[in-house]
Coordinates of C-alpha atoms and ligand atoms in Angstrom, one line a residue:
X1395 CA -55.3 38.9 234.3
X1396 CA -53.1 39.5 231.3
X1397 CA -56.1 40.4 229.2
X1398 CA -57.3 42.8 231.8
X1399 CA -53.9 44.6 231.8
X1400 CA -53.9 44.7 228.0
X1401 CA -57.3 46.3 227.9
X1402 CA -56.6 48.8 230.5
X1403 CA -53.2 49.6 228.9
X1404 CA -54.9 50.2 225.6
X1405 CA -57.5 52.5 227.1
X1406 CA -55.1 54.4 229.1
X1407 CA -53.0 55.2 226.1
X1408 CA -55.7 56.0 223.6
X1409 CA -54.4 58.4 220.9
X1410 CA -54.9 62.1 221.8
X1411 CA -53.9 61.5 225.4
X1412 CA -50.3 62.6 225.1
X1413 CA -47.8 59.7 224.8
X1414 CA -48.2 58.5 221.2
X1415 CA -45.3 56.1 221.4
X1416 CA -46.7 54.4 224.5
X1417 CA -50.1 54.3 222.9
X1418 CA -48.7 52.5 219.9
X1419 CA -46.8 50.1 222.0
X1420 CA -49.9 49.3 224.0
X1421 CA -52.1 48.8 220.9
X1422 CA -49.3 46.8 219.2
X1423 CA -49.1 44.5 222.2
X1424 CA -52.9 44.1 222.2
X1425 CA -53.0 43.4 218.5
X1426 CA -50.4 40.7 218.8
X1427 CA -52.3 39.2 221.7
X1428 CA -55.5 39.3 219.7
X1429 CA -53.8 37.3 216.9
X1430 CA -52.5 34.7 219.4
X1431 CA -55.7 34.4 221.5
X1432 CA -58.5 34.5 219.0
X1433 CA -59.4 38.1 219.4
X1434 CA -60.2 38.6 215.7
X1435 CA -63.4 37.6 214.0
X1436 CA -64.8 37.8 210.5
X1437 CA -68.3 39.2 209.7
X1438 CA -69.9 38.4 206.4
X1439 CA -72.0 40.7 204.3
X1440 CA -74.2 39.2 201.6
X1441 CA -73.9 40.2 197.9
X1442 CA -76.9 39.8 195.6
X1443 CA -77.5 39.9 191.8
X1444 CA -79.7 42.9 191.7
X1445 CA -82.3 42.1 189.1
X1446 CA -82.9 38.4 190.1
X1447 CA -82.3 38.9 193.8
X1448 CA -80.1 35.8 193.8
X1449 CA -77.5 35.6 196.6
X1450 CA -74.0 35.3 194.9
X1451 CA -71.7 35.3 197.9
X1452 CA -70.4 37.3 200.9
X1453 CA -67.6 39.7 201.7
X1454 CA -65.5 38.8 204.7
X1455 CA -65.0 41.9 207.0
X1456 CA -62.5 41.8 209.9
X1457 CA -63.5 42.7 213.4
X1458 CA -61.4 43.0 216.6
X1459 CA -63.3 41.9 219.7
X1460 CA -62.0 43.5 222.9
X1461 CA -62.1 41.5 226.1
X1462 CA -64.7 43.9 227.5
X1463 CA -67.1 43.1 224.6
X1464 CA -66.5 46.2 222.5
X1465 CA -65.7 45.7 218.8
X1466 CA -63.1 47.7 217.0
X1467 CA -63.7 48.6 213.4
X1468 CA -61.0 47.7 210.8
X1469 CA -60.6 51.3 209.8
X1470 CA -59.5 52.0 213.4
X1471 CA -56.8 49.3 213.7
X1472 CA -55.7 48.2 210.2
X1473 CA -53.5 51.4 209.6
X1474 CA -51.5 50.6 212.8
X1475 CA -51.4 46.9 212.0
X1476 CA -49.9 47.9 208.6
X1477 CA -47.4 50.2 210.2
X1478 CA -46.1 47.7 212.7
X1479 CA -45.8 45.0 210.1
X1480 CA -48.6 42.7 211.5
X1481 CA -50.9 42.9 208.5
X1482 CA -49.4 40.0 206.5
X1483 CA -49.9 37.7 209.5
X1484 CA -53.4 39.0 210.3
X1485 CA -54.2 38.8 206.6
X1486 CA -53.1 35.1 206.4
X1487 CA -55.5 34.4 209.3
X1488 CA -58.3 36.2 207.5
X1489 CA -57.7 34.2 204.3
X1490 CA -57.6 30.8 206.2
X1491 CA -60.7 31.7 208.2
X1492 CA -62.7 33.0 205.2
X1493 CA -61.9 30.0 203.1
X1494 CA -62.7 27.6 205.9
X1495 CA -66.1 29.2 206.4
X1496 CA -66.9 29.5 202.6
X1497 CA -66.0 25.8 202.1
X1498 CA -69.1 25.0 204.1
X1499 CA -71.5 27.1 201.9
X1500 CA -73.4 25.9 198.9
X1501 CA -71.1 25.5 195.9
X1502 CA -72.3 28.5 193.9
X1503 CA -71.5 31.1 196.7
X1504 CA -68.1 32.9 196.7
X1505 CA -66.2 34.7 199.4
X1506 CA -64.5 38.1 198.9
X1507 CA -61.4 38.8 201.0
X1508 CA -59.8 42.2 201.4
X1509 CA -56.0 42.4 200.7
X1510 CA -54.0 45.3 202.2
X1511 CA -51.1 47.1 200.6
X1512 CA -48.4 45.5 202.8
X1513 CA -49.9 42.0 202.3
X1514 CA -49.6 42.5 198.5
X1515 CA -46.0 43.5 199.0
X1516 CA -45.2 40.5 201.2
X1517 CA -43.3 37.7 199.6
X1518 CA -45.3 35.2 201.5
X1519 CA -48.7 36.4 200.2
X1520 CA -49.1 34.1 197.2
X1521 CA -48.1 31.2 199.4
X1522 CA -50.7 32.1 202.0
X1523 CA -53.4 32.1 199.4
X1524 CA -52.3 28.7 198.1
X1525 CA -52.1 27.3 201.7
X1526 CA -55.5 28.6 202.6
X1527 CA -57.1 27.0 199.5
X1528 CA -55.2 23.7 200.0
X1529 CA -56.0 23.5 203.7
X1530 CA -59.7 24.2 203.4
X1531 CA -60.4 22.6 200.0
X1532 CA -62.2 25.7 198.8
X1533 CA -61.9 25.9 194.9
X1534 CA -59.9 28.9 193.9
X1535 CA -62.7 30.1 191.7
X1536 CA -64.8 30.7 194.8
X1537 CA -62.3 33.1 196.3
X1538 CA -62.3 36.7 195.2
X1539 CA -59.4 38.9 196.4
X1540 CA -60.3 42.6 196.8
X1541 CA -57.5 45.0 196.1
X1542 CA -57.5 48.8 196.1
X1543 CA -55.9 51.0 193.5
X1544 CA -53.6 52.4 196.2
X1545 CA -52.3 48.9 197.0
X1546 CA -51.6 48.3 193.3
X1547 CA -49.9 51.7 192.9
X1548 CA -47.7 51.2 195.9
X1549 CA -46.5 47.9 194.5
X1550 CA -46.5 48.9 190.9
X1551 CA -43.4 46.9 190.0
X1552 CA -44.5 43.6 191.4
X1553 CA -48.3 43.9 191.3
X1554 CA -48.8 42.9 187.7
X1555 CA -46.8 39.8 188.0
X1556 CA -48.4 38.8 191.3
X1557 CA -51.9 39.5 190.1
X1558 CA -51.2 37.4 187.0
X1559 CA -50.1 34.5 189.3
X1560 CA -53.2 34.8 191.4
X1561 CA -55.4 34.6 188.3
X1562 CA -53.4 31.6 187.1
X1563 CA -54.2 29.9 190.4
X1564 CA -57.9 30.5 189.6
X1565 CA -58.8 33.2 192.1
X1566 CA -60.9 36.2 191.1
X1567 CA -59.6 39.7 191.5
X1568 CA -61.8 42.7 192.3
X1569 CA -60.7 46.4 192.3
X1570 CA -62.2 47.7 195.5
X1571 CA -63.5 51.3 196.2
X1572 CA -63.3 52.1 192.5
X1573 CA -63.6 55.8 191.8
X1574 CA -61.9 57.0 195.0
X1575 CA -58.3 56.8 193.7
X1576 CA -56.6 57.7 190.5
X1577 CA -57.6 54.9 188.2
X1578 CA -57.7 55.7 184.5
X1579 CA -59.2 53.5 181.9
X1580 CA -55.8 52.2 180.8
X1581 CA -54.9 51.5 184.4
X1582 CA -57.9 49.2 184.9
X1583 CA -57.2 47.6 181.6
X1584 CA -53.6 46.8 182.3
X1585 CA -54.3 44.5 185.3
X1586 CA -55.9 41.0 185.1
X1587 CA -59.0 42.0 187.1
X1588 CA -62.4 40.2 187.1
X1589 CA -64.5 42.8 188.9
X1590 CA -64.9 46.4 189.7
X1591 CA -66.6 47.5 193.0
X1592 CA -68.1 51.0 192.6
X1593 CA -67.4 52.9 195.8
X1594 CA -70.3 53.7 198.0
X1595 CA -69.7 57.5 197.7
X1596 CA -71.2 57.3 194.2
X1597 CA -74.1 55.0 195.2
X1598 CA -75.0 57.3 198.1
X1599 CA -75.6 60.3 195.8
X1600 CA -77.5 58.3 193.1
X1601 CA -80.9 59.7 193.8
X1602 CA -79.9 63.3 194.4
X1603 CA -76.9 63.9 192.1
X1604 CA -77.3 63.3 188.3
X1605 CA -73.5 63.3 188.0
X1606 CA -73.3 60.2 190.2
X1607 CA -75.7 58.5 187.8
X1608 CA -73.4 59.5 184.9
X1609 CA -70.4 58.1 186.7
X1610 CA -72.1 54.8 187.5
X1611 CA -73.2 54.5 183.9
X1612 CA -69.7 55.2 182.6
X1613 CA -68.1 52.6 185.0
X1614 CA -70.7 50.0 184.0
X1615 CA -70.0 50.8 180.3
X1616 CA -66.2 50.5 180.9
X1617 CA -66.6 47.3 182.9
X1618 CA -68.8 45.7 180.2
X1619 CA -66.3 46.7 177.5
X1620 CA -63.5 45.0 179.4
X1621 CA -65.5 42.0 180.3
X1622 CA -65.6 42.8 184.0
X1623 CA -68.3 42.1 186.6
X1624 CA -69.5 45.1 188.6
X1625 CA -70.7 45.4 192.3
X1626 CA -72.2 48.5 193.7
X1627 CA -71.2 49.0 197.3
X1628 CA -73.2 50.7 200.0
X1629 CA -76.7 50.3 198.7
X1630 CA -78.9 51.6 201.5
X1631 CA -82.2 52.6 200.0
X1632 CA -84.8 51.0 197.7
X1633 CA -84.5 54.1 195.4
X1634 CA -80.8 53.5 194.9
X1635 CA -81.4 49.8 194.3
X1636 CA -84.0 50.6 191.6
X1637 CA -81.9 53.2 189.9
X1638 CA -79.0 50.6 189.7
X1639 CA -81.4 48.0 188.3
X1640 CA -82.4 50.4 185.6
X1641 CA -78.7 50.9 184.6
X1642 CA -77.6 47.3 184.4
X1643 CA -77.7 43.9 185.9
X1644 CA -75.0 44.4 188.5
X1645 CA -74.4 42.9 191.9
X1646 CA -75.3 44.9 195.0
X1647 CA -74.0 45.0 198.5
X1648 CA -75.3 47.2 201.3
X1649 CA -77.3 47.7 204.4
X1650 CA -80.6 47.5 202.4
X1651 CA -80.1 43.9 201.6
X1652 CA -77.9 42.8 204.5
X1653 CA -75.5 44.1 207.1
X1654 CA -72.3 42.2 207.9
X1655 CA -73.1 39.4 210.3
X1656 CA -71.1 37.1 212.5
X1657 CA -70.3 33.7 211.0
X1658 CA -72.6 32.1 213.6
X1659 CA -75.6 33.8 212.0
X1660 CA -74.9 32.6 208.5
X1661 CA -76.7 29.2 208.7
X1662 CA -80.0 30.9 209.9
X1663 CA -79.6 33.6 207.3
X1664 CA -79.1 31.1 204.4
X1665 CA -82.2 29.1 205.7
X1666 CA -84.4 32.2 206.1
X1667 CA -83.5 33.9 202.8
X1668 CA -83.4 30.8 200.8
X1669 CA -80.6 32.5 199.0
X1670 CA -82.7 35.5 197.9
X1671 CA -82.7 39.2 198.8
X1672 CA -85.7 39.9 200.9
X1673 CA -85.7 43.6 200.1
X1674 CA -85.5 43.0 196.3
Ligands
C2E562 P1 -64.5 47.8 202.1 O1 -63.7 46.6 201.7 O2 -64.9 48.7 201.1 O3 -65.8 47.1 202.8 C1 -67.1 47.7 202.8 C2 -67.3 48.5 204.0 O4 -68.5 49.2 203.8 C3 -67.5 47.7 205.3 O5 -67.0 48.4 206.4 C4 -69.0 47.5 205.3 O6 -69.5 47.2 206.6 C5 -69.4 48.9 204.9 N1 -70.8 48.9 204.3 C6 -71.4 47.9 203.6 N2 -72.6 48.3 203.2 C7 -72.8 49.5 203.6 C8 -73.9 50.5 203.5 O7 -74.9 50.2 202.9 N3 -73.6 51.7 204.0 C9 -72.5 52.0 204.7 N4 -72.4 53.3 205.2 N5 -71.5 51.2 204.8 C10 -71.6 49.9 204.3 P2 -66.1 47.8 207.5 O8 -66.4 46.4 207.8 O9 -66.0 48.8 208.6 O10 -64.7 47.8 206.7 C11 -64.0 49.0 206.4 C12 -62.8 48.7 205.5 O11 -61.8 48.0 206.2 C13 -63.1 47.8 204.3 O12 -63.7 48.6 203.3 C14 -61.7 47.3 204.0 O13 -61.0 48.3 203.2 C15 -61.1 47.2 205.3 N6 -61.2 45.8 205.8 C16 -62.2 45.1 206.3 N7 -61.8 43.8 206.6 C17 -60.5 43.7 206.1 C18 -59.6 42.6 206.1 O14 -59.9 41.5 206.4 N8 -58.4 42.9 205.5 C19 -58.0 44.1 205.0 N9 -56.8 44.3 204.5 N10 -58.9 45.2 205.1 C20 -60.1 45.0 205.6
MG563 MG1 -63.8 45.3 200.2
MG564 MG1 -65.1 48.5 199.1
MG565 MG1 -65.3 51.0 200.6

């Protein structure tokens, strides 16, 4: 009954239908309910070492499952969850859930978890990382936290200290969507990062636009000089995969080698792939 009302309320007040305040209240209520009643789920997208085809881990990606079976994409609800202050709590759930799942994988596989700007700002964040690791027994070295430039810039005063503490715990730190923000070489250098993820907008244009190839080459050079690992996001075609392999031995993630899948599909995926990229 309650779920039914929540769903209808949310549909009735969809943005663009007039009463934005009511729409927000409806969606806010539904988000809180989802957090209490198991309405969130994580999907996992495989990441492979490009040249060898070896599976290296998965990125955990948040989904909101509505009672009627529809799935809401994170880009459609995370901004509101941020605004209403729910992201630290949702993020703590994501951390626990991702670490719990990854603890059951073969030892060499890591899990990447996205961290939002308000999470990074939250005083409870470091504690929620420690708690997730302690509760699940996942070694810190198998957890990679993905942070965007924006999140770092919005928390400039505290970010360096916090990231230093996270590295001291043993977690890895990746700069997500690299190239879409304002990062300069010195910016990247001044934070204790372990990886750069090249945004998929550059990968998409690889075969058509020589400038994209130049950008990828420059990022790989920068990363190598700073001792950072590199992942290329959004690899969709064999041509893109091959061009990347010619540049360097990076990690790749994209629809070509695997879409995000529900946790329940992972065992069969690991069995079937034998830990190798089928497309590579
Ligand atoms: P992201 O961290 O950059 O994640 C990669 C996104 O690209 C995912 O979208 C993934 O499904 C998509 N993707 C992967 N390969 C391909 C490809 O080959 N082609 C195309 N077109 N897309 C591809 P998704 O799952 O919709 O997530 C969108 C964004 O939402 C994420 O971008 C991340 O910023 C945010 N997000 C997702 N889960 C979480 C979470 O648990 N916490 C936080 N704070 N943010 C999250
Ligand atoms: Mg990410
Ligand atoms: Mg990304
Ligand atoms: Mg992205």
